[in-house]
PDB file of C-alpha atoms in Angstrom:
ATOM      1  CA  UNK A  96      -5.146   7.089 -15.271  1.00  0.00           C
ATOM      2  CA  UNK A  97      -2.896   4.560 -13.901  1.00  0.00           C
ATOM      3  CA  UNK A  98      -3.896   1.449 -13.912  1.00  0.00           C
ATOM      4  CA  UNK A  99      -2.349  -1.952 -12.497  1.00  0.00           C
ATOM      5  CA  UNK A 100      -4.615  -5.143 -13.321  1.00  0.00           C
ATOM      6  CA  UNK A 101      -3.881  -8.430 -11.043  1.00  0.00           C
ATOM      7  CA  UNK A 102      -5.081 -11.512 -11.759  1.00  0.00           C
ATOM      8  CA  UNK A 103      -6.411 -13.955 -10.657  1.00  0.00           C
ATOM      9  CA  UNK A 104      -8.597 -11.897  -8.124  1.00  0.00           C
ATOM     10  CA  UNK A 105      -9.528 -15.133  -5.975  1.00  0.00           C
ATOM     11  CA  UNK A 106      -7.506 -17.947  -6.227  1.00  0.00           C
ATOM     12  CA  UNK A 107      -8.453 -21.699  -4.266  1.00  0.00           C
ATOM     13  CA  UNK A 108      -6.005 -24.393  -4.205  1.00  0.00           C
ATOM     14  CA  UNK A 109      -4.686 -27.284  -2.452  1.00  0.00           C
ATOM     15  CA  UNK A 110      -1.872 -27.802  -0.021  1.00  0.00           C
ATOM     16  CA  UNK A 111       1.123 -28.705  -1.318  1.00  0.00           C
ATOM     17  CA  UNK A 112       0.516 -26.782  -5.033  1.00  0.00           C
ATOM     18  CA  UNK A 113       1.774 -24.085  -6.086  1.00  0.00           C
ATOM     19  CA  UNK A 114      -0.116 -20.370  -7.293  1.00  0.00           C
ATOM     20  CA  UNK A 115       0.956 -17.730  -9.642  1.00  0.00           C
ATOM     21  CA  UNK A 116      -0.807 -14.466  -9.142  1.00  0.00           C
ATOM     22  CA  UNK A 117       0.251 -12.089 -12.390  1.00  0.00           C
ATOM     23  CA  UNK A 118       0.531  -8.204 -12.245  1.00  0.00           C
ATOM     24  CA  UNK A 119       0.288  -6.267 -15.300  1.00  0.00           C
ATOM     25  CA  UNK A 120       0.722  -2.716 -15.431  1.00  0.00           C
ATOM     26  CA  UNK A 121      -1.546  -1.595 -19.311  1.00  0.00           C
ATOM     27  CA  UNK A 122      -0.571   1.848 -20.047  1.00  0.00           C
ATOM     28  CA  UNK A 123       2.315   2.981 -18.425  1.00  0.00           C
ATOM     29  CA  UNK A 124       5.889   0.851 -17.832  1.00  0.00           C
ATOM     30  CA  UNK A 125       7.172   0.030 -14.421  1.00  0.00           C
ATOM     31  CA  UNK A 126      10.821  -1.231 -13.986  1.00  0.00           C
ATOM     32  CA  UNK A 127       9.805  -1.462 -10.113  1.00  0.00           C
ATOM     33  CA  UNK A 128       6.729  -3.878  -8.992  1.00  0.00           C
ATOM     34  CA  UNK A 129       6.168  -4.120  -5.426  1.00  0.00           C
ATOM     35  CA  UNK A 130       4.471  -6.663  -3.640  1.00  0.00           C
ATOM     36  CA  UNK A 131       2.164  -6.410  -0.425  1.00  0.00           C
ATOM     37  CA  UNK A 132       0.211  -9.227   1.523  1.00  0.00           C
ATOM     38  CA  UNK A 133      -2.258  -8.387   3.534  1.00  0.00           C
ATOM     39  CA  UNK A 134      -3.974  -9.997   6.384  1.00  0.00           C
ATOM     40  CA  UNK A 135      -7.482  -9.287   7.498  1.00  0.00           C
ATOM     41  CA  UNK A 136      -7.886  -5.857   9.371  1.00  0.00           C
ATOM     42  CA  UNK A 137      -3.593  -5.337   9.030  1.00  0.00           C
ATOM     43  CA  UNK A 138      -1.611  -3.200   7.203  1.00  0.00           C
ATOM     44  CA  UNK A 139      -0.059  -3.626   3.906  1.00  0.00           C
ATOM     45  CA  UNK A 140       3.271  -5.615   4.657  1.00  0.00           C
ATOM     46  CA  UNK A 141       5.439  -5.532   1.391  1.00  0.00           C
ATOM     47  CA  UNK A 142       7.278  -8.525   0.549  1.00  0.00           C
ATOM     48  CA  UNK A 143       9.381  -7.940  -2.009  1.00  0.00           C
ATOM     49  CA  UNK A 144      10.865  -5.355  -4.532  1.00  0.00           C
ATOM     50  CA  UNK A 145       9.724  -6.839  -7.915  1.00  0.00           C
ATOM     51  CA  UNK A 146      12.577  -5.373 -10.541  1.00  0.00           C
ATOM     52  CA  UNK A 147      12.367  -5.931 -14.445  1.00  0.00           C
ATOM     53  CA  UNK A 148      15.473  -8.054 -15.405  1.00  0.00           C
ATOM     54  CA  UNK A 149      17.346  -8.681 -12.071  1.00  0.00           C
ATOM     55  CA  UNK A 150      16.560 -10.100  -9.066  1.00  0.00           C
ATOM     56  CA  UNK A 151      13.628  -9.413  -6.577  1.00  0.00           C
ATOM     57  CA  UNK A 152      14.449  -7.847  -3.547  1.00  0.00           C
ATOM     58  CA  UNK A 153      13.017  -9.472  -0.661  1.00  0.00           C
ATOM     59  CA  UNK A 154      12.003  -8.309   2.921  1.00  0.00           C
ATOM     60  CA  UNK A 155      13.194 -10.090   6.212  1.00  0.00           C
ATOM     61  CA  UNK A 156      11.844 -12.148   6.904  1.00  0.00           C
ATOM     62  CA  UNK A 157      10.160 -13.232   3.633  1.00  0.00           C
ATOM     63  CA  UNK A 158      11.289 -17.119   1.939  1.00  0.00           C
ATOM     64  CA  UNK A 159      12.342 -15.739  -1.426  1.00  0.00           C
ATOM     65  CA  UNK A 160      12.432 -19.964  -2.672  1.00  0.00           C
ATOM     66  CA  UNK A 161       8.962 -19.756  -0.937  1.00  0.00           C
ATOM     67  CA  UNK A 162       7.570 -16.813  -2.588  1.00  0.00           C
ATOM     68  CA  UNK A 163       9.267 -16.929  -5.833  1.00  0.00           C
ATOM     69  CA  UNK A 164       9.164 -13.303  -7.802  1.00  0.00           C
ATOM     70  CA  UNK A 165       9.843 -12.780 -11.858  1.00  0.00           C
ATOM     71  CA  UNK A 166       9.768  -9.094 -13.665  1.00  0.00           C
ATOM     72  CA  UNK A 167      10.594 -10.212 -16.665  1.00  0.00           C
ATOM     73  CA  UNK A 168       8.982  -7.849 -18.678  1.00  0.00           C
ATOM     74  CA  UNK A 169       8.436  -4.104 -17.795  1.00  0.00           C
ATOM     75  CA  UNK A 170       4.975  -4.525 -17.825  1.00  0.00           C
ATOM     76  CA  UNK A 171       4.732  -8.047 -15.916  1.00  0.00           C
ATOM     77  CA  UNK A 172       5.389  -9.052 -12.705  1.00  0.00           C
ATOM     78  CA  UNK A 173       4.217 -12.188 -11.665  1.00  0.00           C
ATOM     79  CA  UNK A 174       4.480 -14.191  -7.827  1.00  0.00           C
ATOM     80  CA  UNK A 175       4.586 -18.142  -7.469  1.00  0.00           C
ATOM     81  CA  UNK A 176       3.223 -18.793  -3.480  1.00  0.00           C
ATOM     82  CA  UNK A 177       5.225 -22.548  -3.850  1.00  0.00           C
ATOM     83  CA  UNK A 178       3.803 -25.656  -1.955  1.00  0.00           C
ATOM     84  CA  UNK A 179       0.854 -23.220  -0.203  1.00  0.00           C
ATOM     85  CA  UNK A 180       0.499 -24.347   2.487  1.00  0.00           C
ATOM     86  CA  UNK A 181      -3.025 -22.988   4.962  1.00  0.00           C
ATOM     87  CA  UNK A 182      -0.762 -20.597   6.306  1.00  0.00           C
ATOM     88  CA  UNK A 183      -0.244 -18.376   3.701  1.00  0.00           C
ATOM     89  CA  UNK A 184      -4.140 -17.607   2.617  1.00  0.00           C
ATOM     90  CA  UNK A 185      -3.505 -14.000   2.736  1.00  0.00           C
ATOM     91  CA  UNK A 186      -4.676 -11.225   0.699  1.00  0.00           C
ATOM     92  CA  UNK A 187      -2.024 -10.295  -1.960  1.00  0.00           C
ATOM     93  CA  UNK A 188      -1.755  -6.865  -3.831  1.00  0.00           C
ATOM     94  CA  UNK A 189       0.915  -5.670  -6.213  1.00  0.00           C
ATOM     95  CA  UNK A 190       1.387  -1.499  -6.796  1.00  0.00           C
ATOM     96  CA  UNK A 191       4.342  -0.287  -8.861  1.00  0.00           C
ATOM     97  CA  UNK A 192       5.409   3.820  -9.827  1.00  0.00           C
ATOM     98  CA  UNK A 193       3.812   5.863 -11.935  1.00  0.00           C
ATOM     99  CA  UNK A 194       7.497   6.419 -14.493  1.00  0.00           C
ATOM    100  CA  UNK A 195       8.410   9.748 -13.590  1.00  0.00           C
ATOM    101  CA  UNK A 196       7.427  12.827 -15.989  1.00  0.00           C
ATOM    102  CA  UNK A 197       3.742  11.750 -16.377  1.00  0.00           C
ATOM    103  CA  UNK A 198       0.938  13.012 -13.930  1.00  0.00           C
ATOM    104  CA  UNK A 199       0.992  11.692 -10.425  1.00  0.00           C
ATOM    105  CA  UNK A 200       4.904  10.578 -11.410  1.00  0.00           C
ATOM    106  CA  UNK A 201       5.386   7.899  -8.527  1.00  0.00           C
ATOM    107  CA  UNK A 202       2.631   7.525  -6.612  1.00  0.00           C
ATOM    108  CA  UNK A 203       2.198   4.256  -5.825  1.00  0.00           C
ATOM    109  CA  UNK A 204      -0.922   2.673  -7.920  1.00  0.00           C
ATOM    110  CA  UNK A 205      -2.610  -0.581  -6.739  1.00  0.00           C
ATOM    111  CA  UNK A 206      -3.689  -3.877  -7.837  1.00  0.00           C
ATOM    112  CA  UNK A 207      -7.186  -4.763  -6.725  1.00  0.00           C
ATOM    113  CA  UNK A 208      -5.104  -7.824  -4.613  1.00  0.00           C
ATOM    114  CA  UNK A 209      -6.089 -11.283  -5.087  1.00  0.00           C
ATOM    115  CA  UNK A 210      -7.421 -13.891  -2.146  1.00  0.00           C
ATOM    116  CA  UNK A 211      -5.960 -17.098  -1.722  1.00  0.00           C
ATOM    117  CA  UNK A 212      -6.757 -19.649   0.215  1.00  0.00           C
ATOM    118  CA  UNK A 213      -5.477 -22.784   1.089  1.00  0.00           C
ATOM    119  CA  UNK A 214      -7.228 -25.445   2.217  1.00  0.00           C
TER     120      UNK A 214
ATOM    121  CA  UNK B 141      14.279  -0.807   6.955  1.00  0.00           C
ATOM    122  CA  UNK B 142      11.537   2.327   8.072  1.00  0.00           C
ATOM    123  CA  UNK B 143       9.239   1.925  10.677  1.00  0.00           C
ATOM    124  CA  UNK B 144       5.885   3.491  10.365  1.00  0.00           C
ATOM    125  CA  UNK B 145       3.206   3.413  13.343  1.00  0.00           C
ATOM    126  CA  UNK B 146       0.647   4.836  12.848  1.00  0.00           C
ATOM    127  CA  UNK B 147      -2.826   5.685  15.533  1.00  0.00           C
ATOM    128  CA  UNK B 148      -5.578   5.419  16.526  1.00  0.00           C
ATOM    129  CA  UNK B 149      -5.678   1.890  15.247  1.00  0.00           C
ATOM    130  CA  UNK B 150      -9.925   2.673  15.417  1.00  0.00           C
ATOM    131  CA  UNK B 151     -11.972   5.783  15.431  1.00  0.00           C
ATOM    132  CA  UNK B 152     -15.789   6.601  16.050  1.00  0.00           C
ATOM    133  CA  UNK B 153     -16.983  10.184  15.039  1.00  0.00           C
ATOM    134  CA  UNK B 154     -20.164  11.897  14.468  1.00  0.00           C
ATOM    135  CA  UNK B 155     -20.838  12.966  11.330  1.00  0.00           C
ATOM    136  CA  UNK B 156     -19.675  16.645  10.702  1.00  0.00           C
ATOM    137  CA  UNK B 157     -16.808  15.959  13.097  1.00  0.00           C
ATOM    138  CA  UNK B 158     -13.180  16.176  12.231  1.00  0.00           C
ATOM    139  CA  UNK B 159     -11.468  12.915  12.337  1.00  0.00           C
ATOM    140  CA  UNK B 160      -7.209  13.136  13.103  1.00  0.00           C
ATOM    141  CA  UNK B 161      -5.155  10.319  12.201  1.00  0.00           C
ATOM    142  CA  UNK B 162      -0.903   9.976  13.517  1.00  0.00           C
ATOM    143  CA  UNK B 163       1.818   8.878  12.015  1.00  0.00           C
ATOM    144  CA  UNK B 164       5.809   8.185  12.613  1.00  0.00           C
ATOM    145  CA  UNK B 165       8.202   7.369  11.144  1.00  0.00           C
ATOM    146  CA  UNK B 166      12.300   6.508  11.529  1.00  0.00           C
ATOM    147  CA  UNK B 167      13.926   6.803   8.503  1.00  0.00           C
ATOM    148  CA  UNK B 168      15.125  10.409   8.463  1.00  0.00           C
ATOM    149  CA  UNK B 169      15.113  10.349   4.342  1.00  0.00           C
ATOM    150  CA  UNK B 170      12.207   9.816   4.213  1.00  0.00           C
ATOM    151  CA  UNK B 171      10.436  12.438   1.989  1.00  0.00           C
ATOM    152  CA  UNK B 172       6.788  11.517   0.552  1.00  0.00           C
ATOM    153  CA  UNK B 173       3.983  11.253   2.538  1.00  0.00           C
ATOM    154  CA  UNK B 174       0.780   9.494   1.309  1.00  0.00           C
ATOM    155  CA  UNK B 175      -2.582   8.559   2.566  1.00  0.00           C
ATOM    156  CA  UNK B 176      -4.290   6.272   1.097  1.00  0.00           C
ATOM    157  CA  UNK B 177      -8.045   5.237   1.509  1.00  0.00           C
ATOM    158  CA  UNK B 178      -9.557   1.404   1.784  1.00  0.00           C
ATOM    159  CA  UNK B 179     -12.777   0.187   1.475  1.00  0.00           C
ATOM    160  CA  UNK B 180     -13.794  -2.907   2.251  1.00  0.00           C
ATOM    161  CA  UNK B 181     -12.454  -5.485  -0.457  1.00  0.00           C
ATOM    162  CA  UNK B 182     -10.963  -3.147  -2.845  1.00  0.00           C
ATOM    163  CA  UNK B 183      -7.240  -1.714  -3.291  1.00  0.00           C
ATOM    164  CA  UNK B 184      -6.238   0.980  -1.274  1.00  0.00           C
ATOM    165  CA  UNK B 185      -6.439   4.784  -3.260  1.00  0.00           C
ATOM    166  CA  UNK B 186      -4.230   7.653  -2.486  1.00  0.00           C
ATOM    167  CA  UNK B 187      -6.455  10.693  -1.085  1.00  0.00           C
ATOM    168  CA  UNK B 188      -3.422  13.101  -0.391  1.00  0.00           C
ATOM    169  CA  UNK B 189       0.156  13.489  -0.544  1.00  0.00           C
ATOM    170  CA  UNK B 190       3.051  15.308   1.028  1.00  0.00           C
ATOM    171  CA  UNK B 191       6.554  15.637   0.399  1.00  0.00           C
ATOM    172  CA  UNK B 192       9.092  16.462   3.195  1.00  0.00           C
ATOM    173  CA  UNK B 193       9.734  20.429   1.477  1.00  0.00           C
ATOM    174  CA  UNK B 194       6.013  21.017   2.812  1.00  0.00           C
ATOM    175  CA  UNK B 195       4.259  22.044   6.879  1.00  0.00           C
ATOM    176  CA  UNK B 196       1.024  21.077   4.996  1.00  0.00           C
ATOM    177  CA  UNK B 197      -0.974  20.182   2.303  1.00  0.00           C
ATOM    178  CA  UNK B 198      -4.920  20.863   1.757  1.00  0.00           C
ATOM    179  CA  UNK B 199      -7.778  19.590  -0.551  1.00  0.00           C
ATOM    180  CA  UNK B 200     -10.900  20.403  -0.250  1.00  0.00           C
ATOM    181  CA  UNK B 201     -12.109  18.368   3.690  1.00  0.00           C
ATOM    182  CA  UNK B 202      -9.049  17.018   3.451  1.00  0.00           C
ATOM    183  CA  UNK B 203      -5.464  17.803   4.926  1.00  0.00           C
ATOM    184  CA  UNK B 204      -1.844  16.777   5.857  1.00  0.00           C
ATOM    185  CA  UNK B 205       0.412  17.705   8.253  1.00  0.00           C
ATOM    186  CA  UNK B 206       3.690  16.961   8.154  1.00  0.00           C
ATOM    187  CA  UNK B 207       6.460  17.889  10.909  1.00  0.00           C
ATOM    188  CA  UNK B 208       9.686  16.413   9.254  1.00  0.00           C
ATOM    189  CA  UNK B 209      12.353  17.709  12.946  1.00  0.00           C
ATOM    190  CA  UNK B 210       9.638  15.526  15.356  1.00  0.00           C
ATOM    191  CA  UNK B 211      10.021  12.852  12.428  1.00  0.00           C
ATOM    192  CA  UNK B 212       5.535  12.275  12.043  1.00  0.00           C
ATOM    193  CA  UNK B 213       2.306  13.133   9.885  1.00  0.00           C
ATOM    194  CA  UNK B 214      -1.255  13.694  10.541  1.00  0.00           C
ATOM    195  CA  UNK B 215      -3.950  13.236   7.957  1.00  0.00           C
ATOM    196  CA  UNK B 216      -6.822  16.182   9.552  1.00  0.00           C
ATOM    197  CA  UNK B 217     -11.065  15.229   8.239  1.00  0.00           C
ATOM    198  CA  UNK B 218     -13.166  17.849   8.837  1.00  0.00           C
ATOM    199  CA  UNK B 219     -16.971  17.893   7.987  1.00  0.00           C
ATOM    200  CA  UNK B 220     -17.244  14.148   7.671  1.00  0.00           C
ATOM    201  CA  UNK B 221     -19.628  11.905   6.225  1.00  0.00           C
ATOM    202  CA  UNK B 222     -20.895   8.401   6.481  1.00  0.00           C
ATOM    203  CA  UNK B 223     -18.838   7.649   3.014  1.00  0.00           C
ATOM    204  CA  UNK B 224     -15.540   8.503   4.721  1.00  0.00           C
ATOM    205  CA  UNK B 225     -15.943   5.196   6.200  1.00  0.00           C
ATOM    206  CA  UNK B 226     -12.791   2.782   5.495  1.00  0.00           C
ATOM    207  CA  UNK B 227      -9.218   1.852   6.644  1.00  0.00           C
ATOM    208  CA  UNK B 228      -6.878   4.950   5.882  1.00  0.00           C
ATOM    209  CA  UNK B 229      -3.391   3.657   5.719  1.00  0.00           C
ATOM    210  CA  UNK B 230      -0.315   6.273   6.249  1.00  0.00           C
ATOM    211  CA  UNK B 231       3.280   5.557   4.187  1.00  0.00           C
ATOM    212  CA  UNK B 232       6.759   6.857   3.741  1.00  0.00           C
ATOM    213  CA  UNK B 233       9.009   6.324   1.655  1.00  0.00           C
ATOM    214  CA  UNK B 234      11.708   8.206  -0.444  1.00  0.00           C
ATOM    215  CA  UNK B 235      10.857   9.713  -3.392  1.00  0.00           C
ATOM    216  CA  UNK B 236      12.622   9.711  -6.584  1.00  0.00           C
ATOM    217  CA  UNK B 237      14.589   6.764  -6.273  1.00  0.00           C
ATOM    218  CA  UNK B 238      11.735   3.945  -6.770  1.00  0.00           C
ATOM    219  CA  UNK B 239      12.209   3.459  -3.083  1.00  0.00           C
ATOM    220  CA  UNK B 240      10.260   0.707  -1.140  1.00  0.00           C
ATOM    221  CA  UNK B 241       6.416   2.277   0.605  1.00  0.00           C
ATOM    222  CA  UNK B 242       6.339   1.377   4.375  1.00  0.00           C
ATOM    223  CA  UNK B 243       2.733   1.506   5.483  1.00  0.00           C
ATOM    224  CA  UNK B 244       1.755   2.203   8.963  1.00  0.00           C
ATOM    225  CA  UNK B 245      -1.247  -0.246   9.979  1.00  0.00           C
ATOM    226  CA  UNK B 246      -3.576   1.525   9.301  1.00  0.00           C
ATOM    227  CA  UNK B 247      -6.944   3.276  11.058  1.00  0.00           C
ATOM    228  CA  UNK B 248      -9.959   2.084  10.894  1.00  0.00           C
ATOM    229  CA  UNK B 249     -12.560   5.194  10.459  1.00  0.00           C
ATOM    230  CA  UNK B 250     -16.238   5.145  11.263  1.00  0.00           C
ATOM    231  CA  UNK B 251     -18.581   8.011  10.756  1.00  0.00           C
ATOM    232  CA  UNK B 252     -21.962   8.100  12.634  1.00  0.00           C
ATOM    233  CA  UNK B 253     -24.396   9.479  10.983  1.00  0.00           C
TER     234      UNK B 253
END
């Protein structure tokens, strides 16, 4: 089946530094990817929609300058948490839809997630 | 945007009993409703989904019902087993438009052996 790969799976950084998380669609092209944030024992909160070749669409309340999203190719989207602070510590999960025509098209497939801890 | 509410937040059932989780949504344009199961420390996995042109869908012990008029849909798990213990999320989306998926708040299901 379709695979979405996310890296790193766990990252610890110092407050004030920036962290980049990569999301790759391994066997399909994804013009659109989605970034979610999940707090412990809470739901998946949609942060932004990453669009290949254009600017990301951010959900209300999500800081664009804080969470930089780049979707430079059809198989790669990156989320950069800039000037990270302890309150940014969370589980970040990317996802993508399978393209039309493939079995399971439009099913949302998730990456394994990246756990960010900011000291 | 879409607002998806999910109840209950926690649910404990005896092994073999049934479990029901309910969700409501606000956007009448939503036409695709998947359910995801997330085990501790793992990514959410799709377990069943339903489109708005269907009222019910069943896959072995799992079924989903949809009431489009009332804007609510439910997940039914029968003959529950300990391995069904996980967090379940409902979601709503507008299919085929590449639109966003909005998730419910999750239900932590515990099946007691």
